[in-house]
Short mmCIF file of C-alpha atoms in Angstrom, two decimals:
data_model
loop_
_atom_site.label_atom_id
_atom_site.label_comp_id
_atom_site.label_asym_id
_atom_site.label_seq_id
_atom_site.Cartn_x
_atom_site.Cartn_y
_atom_site.Cartn_z
CA MET A 1 -230.10 -68.70 -189.97
CA VAL A 2 -233.29 -68.70 -192.13
CA ASN A 3 -232.99 -69.55 -195.67
CA ALA A 4 -235.06 -67.83 -197.68
CA CYS A 5 -238.03 -69.11 -200.23
CA LEU A 6 -237.01 -68.58 -203.51
CA CYS A 7 -240.32 -69.98 -205.47
CA ARG A 8 -242.97 -66.52 -204.62
CA LYS A 9 -245.97 -65.93 -205.55
CA ALA A 10 -246.11 -63.59 -208.00
CA ASP A 11 -247.74 -61.11 -205.99
CA ALA A 12 -244.72 -61.05 -203.59
CA ASN A 13 -242.95 -58.73 -206.10
CA VAL A 14 -244.98 -56.46 -204.59
CA THR A 15 -243.66 -54.53 -201.35
CA GLN A 16 -246.32 -54.95 -198.89
CA ALA A 17 -247.76 -52.47 -195.35
CA LEU A 18 -246.19 -52.86 -192.57
CA PRO A 19 -248.11 -53.28 -188.98
CA ASP A 20 -247.05 -50.09 -187.05
CA ASP A 21 -245.23 -52.14 -183.93
CA ARG A 22 -242.20 -52.64 -185.99
CA PRO A 23 -238.12 -50.76 -186.04
CA LEU A 24 -237.98 -47.43 -187.75
CA LEU A 25 -234.49 -48.27 -189.46
CA THR A 26 -234.21 -51.92 -191.85
CA ILE A 27 -229.79 -51.70 -192.53
CA ALA A 28 -229.88 -54.28 -195.21
CA ILE A 29 -227.12 -55.91 -196.39
CA PRO A 30 -227.46 -57.99 -199.42
CA THR A 31 -223.78 -60.05 -199.40
CA PHE A 32 -222.09 -62.98 -202.00
CA ASN A 33 -218.95 -63.72 -201.62
CA ARG A 34 -217.42 -60.85 -199.51
CA SER A 35 -216.88 -61.81 -196.00
CA GLY A 36 -213.94 -59.43 -195.23
CA TYR A 37 -216.01 -56.14 -196.58
CA LEU A 38 -219.19 -57.66 -194.52
CA ARG A 39 -217.12 -58.38 -191.41
CA LEU A 40 -215.42 -54.27 -191.18
CA ALA A 41 -219.33 -53.03 -192.59
CA LEU A 42 -221.24 -55.34 -189.74
CA THR A 43 -218.62 -54.30 -186.74
CA ARG A 44 -219.12 -50.39 -187.78
CA ILE A 45 -223.35 -50.47 -187.68
CA MET A 46 -222.62 -52.37 -184.15
CA ALA A 47 -221.38 -49.52 -183.10
CA GLU A 48 -223.46 -47.86 -184.27
CA VAL A 49 -226.44 -49.77 -182.93
CA GLU A 50 -225.88 -49.46 -180.01
CA SER A 51 -225.18 -45.62 -179.59
CA VAL A 52 -228.69 -45.31 -180.26
CA GLY A 53 -230.20 -48.78 -178.91
CA ALA A 54 -230.35 -52.01 -180.68
CA GLY A 55 -234.61 -51.57 -180.77
CA ARG A 56 -234.94 -48.99 -183.23
CA ILE A 57 -232.80 -51.03 -185.24
CA GLU A 58 -232.95 -54.34 -187.60
CA VAL A 59 -229.63 -55.27 -188.49
CA LEU A 60 -230.46 -57.74 -191.35
CA VAL A 61 -227.85 -59.39 -194.20
CA SER A 62 -229.80 -61.15 -197.10
CA ASP A 63 -226.56 -64.27 -198.38
CA ASN A 64 -227.30 -64.99 -201.58
CA CYS A 65 -225.69 -67.72 -201.13
CA SER A 66 -221.70 -67.33 -200.38
CA THR A 67 -219.20 -70.34 -200.51
CA ASP A 68 -216.56 -68.02 -198.11
CA GLY A 69 -216.46 -67.72 -194.31
CA THR A 70 -219.96 -65.69 -194.62
CA PRO A 71 -222.11 -67.23 -192.43
CA GLU A 72 -218.97 -67.63 -190.03
CA VAL A 73 -219.16 -63.08 -189.91
CA VAL A 74 -222.31 -62.95 -188.46
CA GLN A 75 -222.26 -65.46 -186.15
CA LYS A 76 -219.65 -63.65 -185.39
CA ALA A 77 -220.51 -60.78 -184.82
CA GLU A 78 -223.97 -61.72 -183.62
CA ALA A 79 -221.75 -63.22 -180.92
CA ALA A 80 -220.38 -59.95 -180.29
CA GLY A 81 -223.97 -58.47 -179.62
CA LEU A 82 -225.40 -57.56 -182.88
CA SER A 83 -228.63 -58.52 -183.50
CA ILE A 84 -228.93 -60.24 -187.22
CA ARG A 85 -231.87 -61.46 -189.17
CA TYR A 86 -230.02 -63.53 -191.14
CA VAL A 87 -230.35 -64.84 -194.11
CA ARG A 88 -229.00 -67.67 -196.80
CA ASN A 89 -230.26 -68.74 -200.05
CA SER A 90 -230.53 -72.15 -200.77
CA GLU A 91 -228.92 -71.12 -204.25
CA ASN A 92 -227.08 -67.79 -206.05
CA ILE A 93 -230.80 -65.94 -207.06
CA GLY A 94 -228.33 -62.95 -208.61
CA TRP A 95 -226.66 -59.91 -206.89
CA ALA A 96 -230.48 -57.67 -208.57
CA ARG A 97 -233.07 -60.34 -207.08
CA ASN A 98 -230.62 -60.55 -203.61
CA PHE A 99 -230.65 -56.81 -203.69
CA ALA A 100 -235.02 -56.75 -204.19
CA GLN A 101 -235.13 -59.45 -202.21
CA CYS A 102 -233.95 -57.37 -198.81
CA VAL A 103 -236.35 -54.66 -200.30
CA ASP A 104 -239.31 -57.00 -199.57
CA LEU A 105 -237.89 -58.57 -196.43
CA ALA A 106 -237.69 -55.66 -194.61
CA GLN A 107 -239.36 -54.64 -191.79
CA GLY A 108 -238.53 -51.06 -190.80
CA ARG A 109 -240.36 -48.56 -191.32
CA TYR A 110 -237.35 -46.80 -193.23
CA LEU A 111 -234.97 -48.80 -195.45
CA LEU A 112 -231.38 -48.52 -196.10
CA MET A 113 -229.48 -50.50 -198.55
CA SER A 114 -226.17 -51.38 -197.52
CA GLY A 115 -223.46 -52.43 -200.17
CA ASP A 116 -221.29 -54.95 -197.59
CA ASP A 117 -217.80 -53.11 -198.59
CA ASP A 118 -219.66 -49.92 -197.58
CA VAL A 119 -219.17 -48.78 -194.54
CA LEU A 120 -221.15 -45.74 -191.83
CA CYS A 121 -219.68 -43.25 -190.61
CA GLU A 122 -218.96 -42.13 -187.03
CA GLY A 123 -221.72 -41.09 -185.45
CA ALA A 124 -223.62 -41.52 -188.19
CA LEU A 125 -226.76 -42.45 -186.36
CA ARG A 126 -227.29 -40.97 -183.57
CA LEU A 127 -226.99 -37.99 -186.63
CA LEU A 128 -229.73 -39.57 -187.85
CA VAL A 129 -232.66 -41.39 -185.87
CA PRO A 130 -234.20 -38.25 -184.49
CA TYR A 131 -235.12 -37.33 -188.38
CA LEU A 132 -236.63 -40.67 -188.38
CA GLU A 133 -238.52 -40.73 -185.26
CA ASN A 134 -239.87 -37.16 -185.65
CA ALA A 135 -240.91 -36.38 -189.88
CA ASP A 136 -241.56 -37.74 -192.61
CA PHE A 137 -239.39 -38.01 -195.53
CA GLY A 138 -239.41 -39.44 -198.53
CA VAL A 139 -235.61 -40.64 -198.79
CA ILE A 140 -232.64 -39.04 -196.47
CA CYS A 141 -229.53 -38.97 -198.20
CA MET A 142 -226.18 -39.02 -196.65
CA ARG A 143 -223.08 -37.70 -198.01
CA PRO A 144 -220.86 -40.24 -199.13
CA TYR A 145 -217.36 -40.25 -199.98
CA GLY A 146 -215.35 -43.02 -201.49
CA PHE A 147 -212.24 -44.75 -199.90
CA ASP A 148 -209.17 -47.18 -201.45
CA ILE A 149 -208.27 -48.67 -198.50
CA ASP A 150 -208.54 -46.93 -194.88
CA TYR A 151 -212.38 -45.05 -194.68
CA ARG A 152 -210.47 -42.92 -191.25
CA ALA A 153 -207.63 -42.07 -193.02
CA GLU A 154 -209.40 -41.68 -196.41
CA HIS A 155 -213.24 -39.14 -194.93
CA PRO A 156 -212.31 -35.78 -196.22
CA GLY A 157 -213.94 -34.21 -192.67
CA GLY A 158 -215.80 -31.02 -192.31
CA ALA A 159 -218.80 -30.65 -190.47
CA GLY A 160 -222.19 -30.76 -194.00
CA GLY A 161 -225.29 -28.84 -193.62
CA ILE A 162 -228.80 -30.61 -193.59
CA LYS A 163 -230.66 -29.35 -195.38
CA ARG A 164 -234.77 -30.13 -196.54
CA PHE A 165 -236.59 -30.02 -200.06
CA ASP A 166 -239.91 -29.36 -199.90
CA ASP A 167 -240.07 -30.13 -203.73
CA ALA A 168 -238.99 -33.19 -205.00
CA GLY A 169 -237.09 -31.83 -208.40
CA ASN A 170 -234.94 -29.80 -206.15
CA PHE A 171 -234.32 -32.33 -204.23
CA LEU A 172 -233.44 -34.49 -207.09
CA LEU A 173 -230.99 -31.96 -208.62
CA ALA A 174 -229.18 -31.31 -205.60
CA ILE A 175 -228.64 -35.61 -204.58
CA SER A 176 -228.35 -36.04 -208.30
CA GLN A 177 -224.55 -37.50 -208.16
CA TYR A 178 -226.12 -39.49 -205.49
CA PHE A 179 -229.14 -41.03 -206.22
CA THR A 180 -227.65 -44.34 -207.75
CA LEU A 181 -225.82 -45.27 -204.83
CA THR A 182 -228.04 -47.64 -202.30
CA SER A 183 -226.02 -46.85 -199.41
CA ALA A 184 -226.43 -43.39 -198.78
CA LEU A 185 -230.23 -43.85 -199.71
CA ILE A 186 -232.40 -43.96 -196.10
CA VAL A 187 -236.18 -44.85 -198.82
CA ASN A 188 -239.42 -44.55 -196.64
CA ARG A 189 -240.68 -47.83 -197.25
CA ASP A 190 -244.58 -47.22 -196.62
CA LEU A 191 -244.29 -45.07 -199.22
CA LEU A 192 -243.03 -48.11 -201.47
CA VAL A 193 -246.28 -50.40 -201.11
CA GLY A 194 -247.66 -51.82 -203.47
CA VAL A 195 -245.15 -50.94 -205.82
CA ASP A 196 -242.38 -53.75 -207.01
CA SER A 197 -239.87 -54.48 -206.54
CA ARG A 198 -238.37 -56.48 -209.28
CA GLN A 199 -239.63 -54.37 -211.60
CA PHE A 200 -236.23 -53.17 -212.77
CA VAL A 201 -234.26 -56.57 -212.05
CA SER A 202 -233.30 -56.69 -215.49
CA THR A 203 -230.32 -53.47 -215.50
CA ASN A 204 -227.97 -52.69 -213.56
CA LEU A 205 -229.94 -50.55 -211.97
CA ALA A 206 -232.27 -52.81 -209.80
CA THR A 207 -233.43 -50.82 -207.08
CA PHE A 208 -233.09 -47.06 -208.48
CA HIS A 209 -237.08 -46.48 -209.24
CA LEU A 210 -237.61 -47.71 -205.37
CA PHE A 211 -235.86 -44.07 -204.88
CA LEU A 212 -237.24 -42.20 -207.11
CA ARG A 213 -240.97 -43.20 -206.37
CA ALA A 214 -240.50 -42.72 -202.58
CA ALA A 215 -238.89 -39.31 -203.45
CA LEU A 216 -241.59 -38.25 -205.87
CA ALA A 217 -243.85 -39.16 -202.82
CA ALA A 218 -242.97 -37.65 -200.25
CA PRO A 219 -244.03 -33.98 -199.16
CA HIS A 220 -240.61 -33.43 -197.89
CA ASN A 221 -236.70 -34.46 -198.50
CA LEU A 222 -233.92 -34.44 -196.31
CA TYR A 223 -230.31 -34.23 -197.19
CA VAL A 224 -227.18 -35.14 -194.67
CA GLY A 225 -224.04 -32.57 -196.48
CA ARG A 226 -221.38 -34.48 -193.31
CA TYR A 227 -220.18 -37.62 -195.57
CA LEU A 228 -221.61 -40.89 -193.27
CA VAL A 229 -221.34 -43.11 -195.55
CA GLY A 230 -217.41 -44.40 -197.10
CA SER A 231 -218.48 -46.64 -200.54
CA LYS A 232 -215.17 -48.72 -201.67
CA ARG A 233 -214.35 -47.27 -204.79
CA GLN A 234 -213.81 -49.93 -207.66
CA ASN A 235 -215.49 -52.60 -205.76
CA SER A 236 -217.70 -54.00 -208.41
CA SER A 237 -218.18 -56.25 -211.45
CA SER A 238 -217.24 -54.91 -214.38
CA TYR A 239 -220.03 -53.30 -217.24
CA GLU A 240 -220.19 -50.47 -219.81
CA TYR A 241 -220.87 -47.27 -218.74
CA TYR A 242 -223.21 -46.38 -221.48
CA LYS A 243 -225.51 -49.15 -221.23
CA VAL A 244 -225.50 -48.83 -217.44
CA PHE A 245 -225.62 -44.74 -217.28
CA VAL A 246 -227.02 -43.92 -220.78
CA GLU A 247 -229.18 -46.50 -221.72
CA GLU A 248 -230.84 -48.19 -218.12
CA PHE A 249 -230.40 -44.57 -216.04
CA TRP A 250 -232.82 -42.78 -218.08
CA THR A 251 -235.40 -45.28 -219.44
CA ILE A 252 -235.63 -45.78 -215.38
CA VAL A 253 -236.43 -41.62 -215.47
CA ASP A 254 -237.96 -41.33 -218.11
CA ALA A 255 -240.61 -44.29 -216.15
CA HIS A 256 -241.33 -42.20 -213.23
CA VAL A 257 -242.54 -39.11 -215.92
CA ARG A 258 -245.69 -40.35 -214.91
CA HIS A 259 -245.01 -40.52 -211.05
CA GLY A 260 -244.86 -36.35 -210.70
CA LEU A 261 -241.05 -36.33 -212.60
CA SER A 262 -241.36 -33.02 -213.91
CA ALA A 263 -240.24 -32.36 -217.79
CA ASN A 264 -238.77 -28.72 -215.76
CA THR A 265 -236.98 -31.54 -213.31
CA LEU A 266 -236.01 -33.95 -216.00
CA ARG A 267 -234.74 -31.02 -218.42
CA ARG A 268 -232.44 -29.85 -216.18
CA LEU A 269 -231.94 -33.70 -214.41
CA GLU A 270 -230.39 -33.65 -218.41
CA THR A 271 -228.85 -30.03 -218.24
CA GLN A 272 -226.26 -31.02 -214.66
CA ARG A 273 -225.09 -34.52 -215.99
CA LEU A 274 -223.96 -33.95 -219.27
CA PHE A 275 -222.27 -30.30 -217.64
CA ILE A 276 -221.18 -31.93 -213.99
CA TYR A 277 -221.13 -35.59 -214.12
CA TYR A 278 -220.18 -37.37 -217.37
CA PRO A 279 -216.64 -35.47 -218.12
CA PHE A 280 -215.38 -37.37 -215.25
CA TYR A 281 -216.29 -40.60 -216.76
CA MET A 282 -215.97 -39.38 -220.49
CA LEU A 283 -212.51 -38.21 -219.20
CA ASP A 284 -211.56 -42.37 -217.71
CA LEU A 285 -212.49 -43.63 -220.82
CA ARG A 286 -210.12 -41.41 -222.88
CA LEU A 287 -207.13 -42.17 -220.07
CA SER A 288 -207.42 -45.78 -219.57
CA GLY A 289 -208.62 -47.09 -223.37
CA ARG A 290 -211.21 -49.57 -221.44
CA GLY A 291 -214.69 -49.61 -222.51
CA ASP A 292 -216.76 -49.12 -225.73
CA ARG A 293 -215.40 -44.87 -227.24
CA LYS A 294 -218.20 -45.19 -230.10
CA GLY A 295 -220.85 -47.02 -228.16
CA THR A 296 -221.02 -44.62 -225.26
CA LEU A 297 -220.78 -42.01 -228.11
CA ALA A 298 -223.44 -43.04 -230.42
CA ALA A 299 -225.72 -43.47 -226.63
CA LEU A 300 -225.16 -39.70 -225.96
CA ARG A 301 -225.60 -38.49 -228.97
CA LYS A 302 -229.00 -40.79 -229.48
CA ARG A 303 -230.21 -38.88 -225.89
CA PHE A 304 -228.93 -35.46 -226.64
CA GLY A 305 -228.17 -34.92 -230.35
CA SER A 306 -230.37 -32.37 -229.93
CA ARG A 307 -228.71 -30.29 -227.45
CA ALA A 308 -226.18 -28.22 -227.74
CA LEU A 309 -223.75 -28.78 -224.57
CA PHE A 310 -223.83 -32.01 -225.32
CA TRP A 311 -221.55 -30.69 -228.62
CA PHE A 312 -219.76 -28.74 -226.76
CA TRP A 313 -219.06 -30.30 -223.89
CA VAL A 314 -219.23 -33.65 -223.69
CA ALA A 315 -218.06 -34.88 -227.17
CA PRO A 316 -215.40 -33.03 -227.79
CA THR A 317 -214.08 -35.50 -225.09
CA LEU A 318 -215.06 -38.59 -227.03
CA SER A 319 -213.75 -38.05 -230.66
CA LEU A 320 -210.97 -35.63 -230.54
CA PRO A 321 -207.26 -37.37 -231.04
CA ARG A 322 -206.53 -38.78 -227.48
CA PRO A 323 -203.70 -36.09 -226.64
CA LEU A 324 -206.45 -33.35 -226.80
CA ALA A 325 -208.99 -35.19 -225.97
CA ILE A 326 -207.22 -35.21 -222.42
CA GLY A 327 -206.75 -32.32 -222.34
CA TRP A 328 -210.07 -31.21 -222.77
CA GLY A 329 -211.63 -33.61 -220.89
CA THR A 330 -209.40 -32.54 -217.52
CA MET A 331 -211.22 -29.22 -218.31
CA THR A 332 -214.73 -29.54 -218.06
CA MET A 333 -213.70 -32.14 -214.89
CA ALA A 334 -212.49 -30.01 -213.50
CA VAL A 335 -214.71 -27.40 -213.59
CA GLY A 336 -217.65 -29.34 -213.39
CA ARG A 337 -216.28 -30.83 -210.03
CA THR A 338 -215.22 -27.28 -208.79
CA VAL A 339 -219.10 -25.74 -209.46
CA ARG A 340 -220.96 -29.41 -208.11
CA GLY A 341 -218.28 -28.05 -204.64
CA ASP A 342 -216.50 -31.30 -204.64
CA PHE A 343 -213.47 -30.07 -205.02
CA SER A 344 -212.25 -30.74 -201.56
CA ARG A 345 -213.39 -34.22 -201.93
CA GLY A 346 -211.33 -34.21 -204.66
CA VAL A 347 -208.09 -32.93 -203.28
CA THR A 348 -208.46 -35.50 -200.49
CA PHE A 349 -208.80 -37.80 -202.81
CA LEU A 350 -205.58 -36.81 -204.97
CA ARG A 351 -203.55 -36.99 -201.72
CA GLY A 352 -204.29 -40.77 -201.16
CA ARG A 353 -203.51 -41.84 -204.08
CA LEU A 354 -200.42 -39.81 -204.43
CA LEU A 355 -199.31 -40.42 -200.80
CA ARG A 356 -200.36 -44.70 -201.30
CA ARG A 357 -198.03 -43.92 -204.59
CA PHE A 358 -195.31 -42.16 -203.08
CA SER A 359 -195.16 -44.97 -200.29
CA ARG A 360 -195.66 -48.06 -202.84
CA LYS A 361 -191.89 -46.57 -204.57
CA SER A 362 -190.40 -45.66 -201.25
CA THR A 363 -190.76 -49.94 -199.94
CA ASN A 364 -189.54 -50.67 -203.53
CA LYS A 365 -186.15 -49.26 -203.95
#
């Protein structure tokens, strides 16, 4: 067990170069008071590490001074044979700084920042390690899926292809719906040398810029279309959607124009977000009644007010009377998801929800 020092020098925020005799991949798990989820995550990681040989993989757990059974979960995983570098903060430093700390502490050539409630699916490392060993990618994106209860039963299935991208802009467009999910992104840590890991710790997307920097700096990036990561749905703290995925998101994206993000890619990202990504969340806002609808509309209008696509495609779901808004939002969400190629994943999600609802009704009779 290692206690992380909270009194760091100012230059410790800048990612440092590491020697060559290091692990191929660090799987880092920032965690706080979620020992039950962590237990499953470590169990899956242990099985994956065993399949490729332990010497290639570093497992790092950064515990943000948990008050539950997290230390015991780590100890049991170690006793079962998983080598873990366990860092326990002497106080809760906040989730964002804990994530950034993982970047600073990771020793692998590549880094996967995995959520404590997310899981690697069977065969993930066997598939990925040859690519990590034999090529020099900036980012490898694994296709994720959401699950509610059982990551195996809710797996969408399918093999999925693997595509190398030699243009960073096309890569960002291809994986844009995933690129704030750290559990799906393996980042080349060598490309982050000199980058301030804490530049955006005041936001809800504290490590998003690290992914963008690595992807833009690399000659090649890789997308693995097979579902390799199960992500627990709706398991994060509440936040106001527009503050995170409109205001903070585009502030960070805009900051990368000076790091190679082209004006054409930026424009296409905006179009893609409007057409495919935002309709689902606008529909959810109207269905649930949660969130600040006026604030959301104002934030979107500030960013996209000059875009006809915004006024025609997104704004009606926020501004129409609720029955009409839900009908319009359902249509735009379905079209966007179909264009994106997520129809099968949506069917799996809907089937699982319906089966669980039917099961609950049967139990209550």
